[in-house]
PDB file of C-alpha atoms in Angstrom:
ATOM      1  CA  UNK A   1      -0.156  -0.082  -0.067  1.00 97.00           C
ATOM      2  CA  UNK A   2       1.067   3.207  -1.612  1.00 98.00           C
ATOM      3  CA  UNK A   3       1.440   6.103   1.693  1.00 98.00           C
ATOM      4  CA  UNK A   4       2.945   8.277  -0.463  1.00 98.00           C
ATOM      5  CA  UNK A   5       4.888   9.182  -3.906  1.00 98.00           C
ATOM      6  CA  UNK A   6       7.690   7.289  -2.556  1.00 98.00           C
ATOM      7  CA  UNK A   7       6.803   4.834   0.511  1.00 98.00           C
ATOM      8  CA  UNK A   8       4.948   2.597   1.064  1.00 98.00           C
ATOM      9  CA  UNK A   9       3.213   1.102   4.393  1.00 98.00           C
ATOM     10  CA  UNK A  10       6.307  -1.527   4.948  1.00 98.00           C
ATOM     11  CA  UNK A  11       8.519   0.841   4.988  1.00 98.00           C
ATOM     12  CA  UNK A  12       6.713   2.211   8.370  1.00 98.00           C
ATOM     13  CA  UNK A  13       6.002  -1.187   9.967  1.00 98.00           C
ATOM     14  CA  UNK A  14       7.765  -4.241  11.409  1.00 98.00           C
ATOM     15  CA  UNK A  15       7.027  -7.131   9.486  1.00 98.00           C
ATOM     16  CA  UNK A  16       4.601  -9.552  12.521  1.00 97.00           C
ATOM     17  CA  UNK A  17       2.392  -6.564  12.963  1.00 98.00           C
ATOM     18  CA  UNK A  18       1.640  -6.064   8.892  1.00 98.00           C
ATOM     19  CA  UNK A  19       1.273  -9.771   9.084  1.00 98.00           C
ATOM     20  CA  UNK A  20      -1.228  -9.317  12.626  1.00 98.00           C
ATOM     21  CA  UNK A  21      -3.472  -6.493  11.045  1.00 98.00           C
ATOM     22  CA  UNK A  22      -1.721  -6.153   6.326  1.00 98.00           C
ATOM     23  CA  UNK A  23      -2.604  -2.395   5.617  1.00 98.00           C
ATOM     24  CA  UNK A  24      -5.004  -2.041   8.650  1.00 98.00           C
ATOM     25  CA  UNK A  25      -1.444  -1.356  10.311  1.00 98.00           C
ATOM     26  CA  UNK A  26      -2.065   2.239   9.069  1.00 98.00           C
ATOM     27  CA  UNK A  27      -3.572   3.009  12.268  1.00 98.00           C
ATOM     28  CA  UNK A  28      -0.102   2.138  14.283  1.00 98.00           C
ATOM     29  CA  UNK A  29       0.954   5.238  12.726  1.00 98.00           C
ATOM     30  CA  UNK A  30       0.886   8.767  13.249  1.00 98.00           C
ATOM     31  CA  UNK A  31       0.616   9.927   9.603  1.00 98.00           C
ATOM     32  CA  UNK A  32       2.730  13.222  10.207  1.00 98.00           C
ATOM     33  CA  UNK A  33       5.864  10.569  10.270  1.00 98.00           C
ATOM     34  CA  UNK A  34       5.135   9.605   6.726  1.00 98.00           C
ATOM     35  CA  UNK A  35       4.702  13.707   5.418  1.00 98.00           C
ATOM     36  CA  UNK A  36       8.619  13.970   6.819  1.00 98.00           C
ATOM     37  CA  UNK A  37      10.158  10.827   5.386  1.00 98.00           C
ATOM     38  CA  UNK A  38       8.524  12.099   2.032  1.00 98.00           C
ATOM     39  CA  UNK A  39       9.287  15.826   3.143  1.00 98.00           C
ATOM     40  CA  UNK A  40      13.187  14.776   2.894  1.00 98.00           C
ATOM     41  CA  UNK A  41      13.353  12.529   0.339  1.00 98.00           C
ATOM     42  CA  UNK A  42      11.611  14.535  -1.786  1.00 98.00           C
ATOM     43  CA  UNK A  43      14.055  18.213   0.047  1.00 98.00           C
ATOM     44  CA  UNK A  44      17.522  15.657  -0.331  1.00 98.00           C
ATOM     45  CA  UNK A  45      16.433  14.229  -4.335  1.00 98.00           C
ATOM     46  CA  UNK A  46      17.679  11.019  -2.632  1.00 97.00           C
ATOM     47  CA  UNK A  47      16.277   7.430  -1.728  1.00 98.00           C
ATOM     48  CA  UNK A  48      15.308   6.927   1.687  1.00 98.00           C
ATOM     49  CA  UNK A  49      15.185   3.817   3.935  1.00 98.00           C
ATOM     50  CA  UNK A  50      13.561   2.612   7.054  1.00 98.00           C
ATOM     51  CA  UNK A  51      13.038  -0.093   7.020  1.00 98.00           C
ATOM     52  CA  UNK A  52      13.557  -2.679   4.119  1.00 98.00           C
ATOM     53  CA  UNK A  53      12.625  -5.858   5.705  1.00 98.00           C
ATOM     54  CA  UNK A  54       9.730  -6.768   2.524  1.00 98.00           C
ATOM     55  CA  UNK A  55      12.114  -6.751  -0.170  1.00 98.00           C
ATOM     56  CA  UNK A  56      14.744  -9.021   1.965  1.00 98.00           C
ATOM     57  CA  UNK A  57      16.963  -5.950   3.458  1.00 98.00           C
ATOM     58  CA  UNK A  58      17.966  -6.354   6.998  1.00 98.00           C
ATOM     59  CA  UNK A  59      16.204  -2.896   8.509  1.00 98.00           C
ATOM     60  CA  UNK A  60      12.468  -4.115  10.191  1.00 98.00           C
ATOM     61  CA  UNK A  61      12.626  -1.848  13.836  1.00 98.00           C
ATOM     62  CA  UNK A  62      13.193   1.525  12.281  1.00 98.00           C
ATOM     63  CA  UNK A  63       9.764   2.456  12.009  1.00 98.00           C
ATOM     64  CA  UNK A  64       7.111   1.719  14.322  1.00 98.00           C
ATOM     65  CA  UNK A  65       7.815  -0.836  17.403  1.00 98.00           C
ATOM     66  CA  UNK A  66       4.958  -3.078  18.531  1.00 97.00           C
ATOM     67  CA  UNK A  67       5.061  -4.369  22.093  1.00 94.00           C
ATOM     68  CA  UNK A  68       7.327  -7.046  22.147  1.00 95.00           C
ATOM     69  CA  UNK A  69      10.258  -6.068  20.468  1.00 96.00           C
ATOM     70  CA  UNK A  70      13.102  -5.785  22.683  1.00 96.00           C
ATOM     71  CA  UNK A  71      15.295  -2.323  20.041  1.00 95.00           C
ATOM     72  CA  UNK A  72      15.205   0.173  22.053  1.00 93.00           C
ATOM     73  CA  UNK A  73      13.150   2.489  24.961  1.00 92.00           C
ATOM     74  CA  UNK A  74      10.107   1.153  25.928  1.00 92.00           C
ATOM     75  CA  UNK A  75       8.894   4.349  25.840  1.00 94.00           C
ATOM     76  CA  UNK A  76      10.678   5.773  22.773  1.00 96.00           C
ATOM     77  CA  UNK A  77       8.249   7.622  19.894  1.00 98.00           C
ATOM     78  CA  UNK A  78       8.954   4.740  17.767  1.00 98.00           C
ATOM     79  CA  UNK A  79       6.629   2.667  19.993  1.00 98.00           C
ATOM     80  CA  UNK A  80       3.769   5.667  19.011  1.00 98.00           C
ATOM     81  CA  UNK A  81       4.752   5.332  15.011  1.00 98.00           C
ATOM     82  CA  UNK A  82       5.506   9.438  15.721  1.00 98.00           C
ATOM     83  CA  UNK A  83       9.719   8.090  14.655  1.00 98.00           C
ATOM     84  CA  UNK A  84      11.990   7.030  12.409  1.00 98.00           C
ATOM     85  CA  UNK A  85      15.817   5.857  11.350  1.00 98.00           C
ATOM     86  CA  UNK A  86      15.953   7.051   8.246  1.00 97.00           C
ATOM     87  CA  UNK A  87      19.439   6.371   5.407  1.00 98.00           C
ATOM     88  CA  UNK A  88      19.491   8.568   2.631  1.00 98.00           C
ATOM     89  CA  UNK A  89      21.605   6.898   0.310  1.00 97.00           C
ATOM     90  CA  UNK A  90      24.464   8.706  -1.208  1.00 97.00           C
ATOM     91  CA  UNK A  91      23.971  11.187   1.977  1.00 98.00           C
ATOM     92  CA  UNK A  92      25.836  10.398   5.424  1.00 98.00           C
ATOM     93  CA  UNK A  93      24.043   9.932   8.895  1.00 98.00           C
ATOM     94  CA  UNK A  94      25.595  13.559   9.028  1.00 98.00           C
ATOM     95  CA  UNK A  95      24.990  14.757   6.549  1.00 98.00           C
ATOM     96  CA  UNK A  96      21.646  14.756   7.349  1.00 98.00           C
ATOM     97  CA  UNK A  97      21.310  15.290   9.983  1.00 98.00           C
ATOM     98  CA  UNK A  98      23.315  18.875   9.290  1.00 98.00           C
ATOM     99  CA  UNK A  99      21.122  19.658   6.982  1.00 98.00           C
ATOM    100  CA  UNK A 100      18.253  19.342   9.618  1.00 98.00           C
ATOM    101  CA  UNK A 101      19.350  21.643  12.819  1.00 98.00           C
ATOM    102  CA  UNK A 102      21.060  23.717   9.777  1.00 98.00           C
ATOM    103  CA  UNK A 103      17.830  24.213   7.448  1.00 98.00           C
ATOM    104  CA  UNK A 104      15.523  23.958  10.992  1.00 98.00           C
ATOM    105  CA  UNK A 105      13.160  26.792   9.720  1.00 97.00           C
ATOM    106  CA  UNK A 106      11.987  25.113   6.337  1.00 97.00           C
ATOM    107  CA  UNK A 107      11.844  21.991   8.535  1.00 97.00           C
ATOM    108  CA  UNK A 108       9.184  23.824  11.602  1.00 95.00           C
ATOM    109  CA  UNK A 109       7.256  25.231   8.204  1.00 95.00           C
ATOM    110  CA  UNK A 110       6.426  21.704   6.426  1.00 96.00           C
ATOM    111  CA  UNK A 111       6.768  19.345   8.720  1.00 97.00           C
ATOM    112  CA  UNK A 112       5.967  18.287  11.889  1.00 97.00           C
ATOM    113  CA  UNK A 113       9.152  17.284  13.027  1.00 98.00           C
ATOM    114  CA  UNK A 114      10.302  18.752  16.474  1.00 98.00           C
ATOM    115  CA  UNK A 115      13.085  16.294  17.221  1.00 98.00           C
ATOM    116  CA  UNK A 116      16.203  14.098  15.927  1.00 98.00           C
ATOM    117  CA  UNK A 117      18.608  11.576  17.981  1.00 97.00           C
ATOM    118  CA  UNK A 118      22.675  12.953  18.652  1.00 97.00           C
ATOM    119  CA  UNK A 119      24.977  12.017  16.083  1.00 97.00           C
ATOM    120  CA  UNK A 120      27.080   9.645  19.199  1.00 96.00           C
ATOM    121  CA  UNK A 121      24.364   7.979  19.413  1.00 95.00           C
ATOM    122  CA  UNK A 122      23.210   7.065  15.663  1.00 95.00           C
ATOM    123  CA  UNK A 123      26.181   7.224  14.066  1.00 95.00           C
ATOM    124  CA  UNK A 124      24.589   5.234  11.240  1.00 97.00           C
ATOM    125  CA  UNK A 125      21.015   6.559  10.960  1.00 98.00           C
ATOM    126  CA  UNK A 126      18.913   9.951  11.407  1.00 98.00           C
ATOM    127  CA  UNK A 127      16.573   9.488  13.761  1.00 98.00           C
ATOM    128  CA  UNK A 128      13.976  11.460  13.367  1.00 98.00           C
ATOM    129  CA  UNK A 129      10.294  12.200  15.548  1.00 98.00           C
ATOM    130  CA  UNK A 130       7.510  14.423  16.046  1.00 98.00           C
ATOM    131  CA  UNK A 131       7.125  14.380  19.624  1.00 98.00           C
ATOM    132  CA  UNK A 132       5.064  16.937  21.529  1.00 96.00           C
ATOM    133  CA  UNK A 133       8.116  18.684  22.949  1.00 96.00           C
ATOM    134  CA  UNK A 134       6.580  22.559  23.581  1.00 94.00           C
ATOM    135  CA  UNK A 135       9.865  24.523  21.875  1.00 95.00           C
ATOM    136  CA  UNK A 136      10.141  26.265  19.219  1.00 94.00           C
ATOM    137  CA  UNK A 137      14.018  24.992  18.770  1.00 97.00           C
ATOM    138  CA  UNK A 138      15.250  21.541  17.941  1.00 98.00           C
ATOM    139  CA  UNK A 139      15.097  19.277  20.399  1.00 98.00           C
ATOM    140  CA  UNK A 140      17.996  17.538  20.004  1.00 97.00           C
ATOM    141  CA  UNK A 141      18.339  13.856  22.282  1.00 96.00           C
ATOM    142  CA  UNK A 142      20.983  11.749  23.689  1.00 94.00           C
ATOM    143  CA  UNK A 143      19.020   8.858  25.144  1.00 87.00           C
TER     144      UNK A 143
END
């Protein structure tokens, strides 16, 4: 099921949840995270990977994480369908983070992005999420 111009639902959902709920798995993701992923894809002009398990890849918990998943924190934004770990072709995670940090005003106007993870904790992926922070600047978390 396509959820945006460049992404399908399975890219945001783990295999267990998709296997149990199929296309109804869309209930588990906040539509604003899809909008954010598509915005980054278009802004950077590069293919981006979230989950790729459905095409034989290794990533299955870079989007929504079900309750039984042992990856990450128990109250991670991934558990609420409000976070993704993004990998963009031809760019390092630091380059993606740098674009977000330097251009946060553009992201803030166009998306619900509020938070990224410090690169020391996410060396090969860019964690981004749309949690409510009640602050105007970008929140950089160090889990």
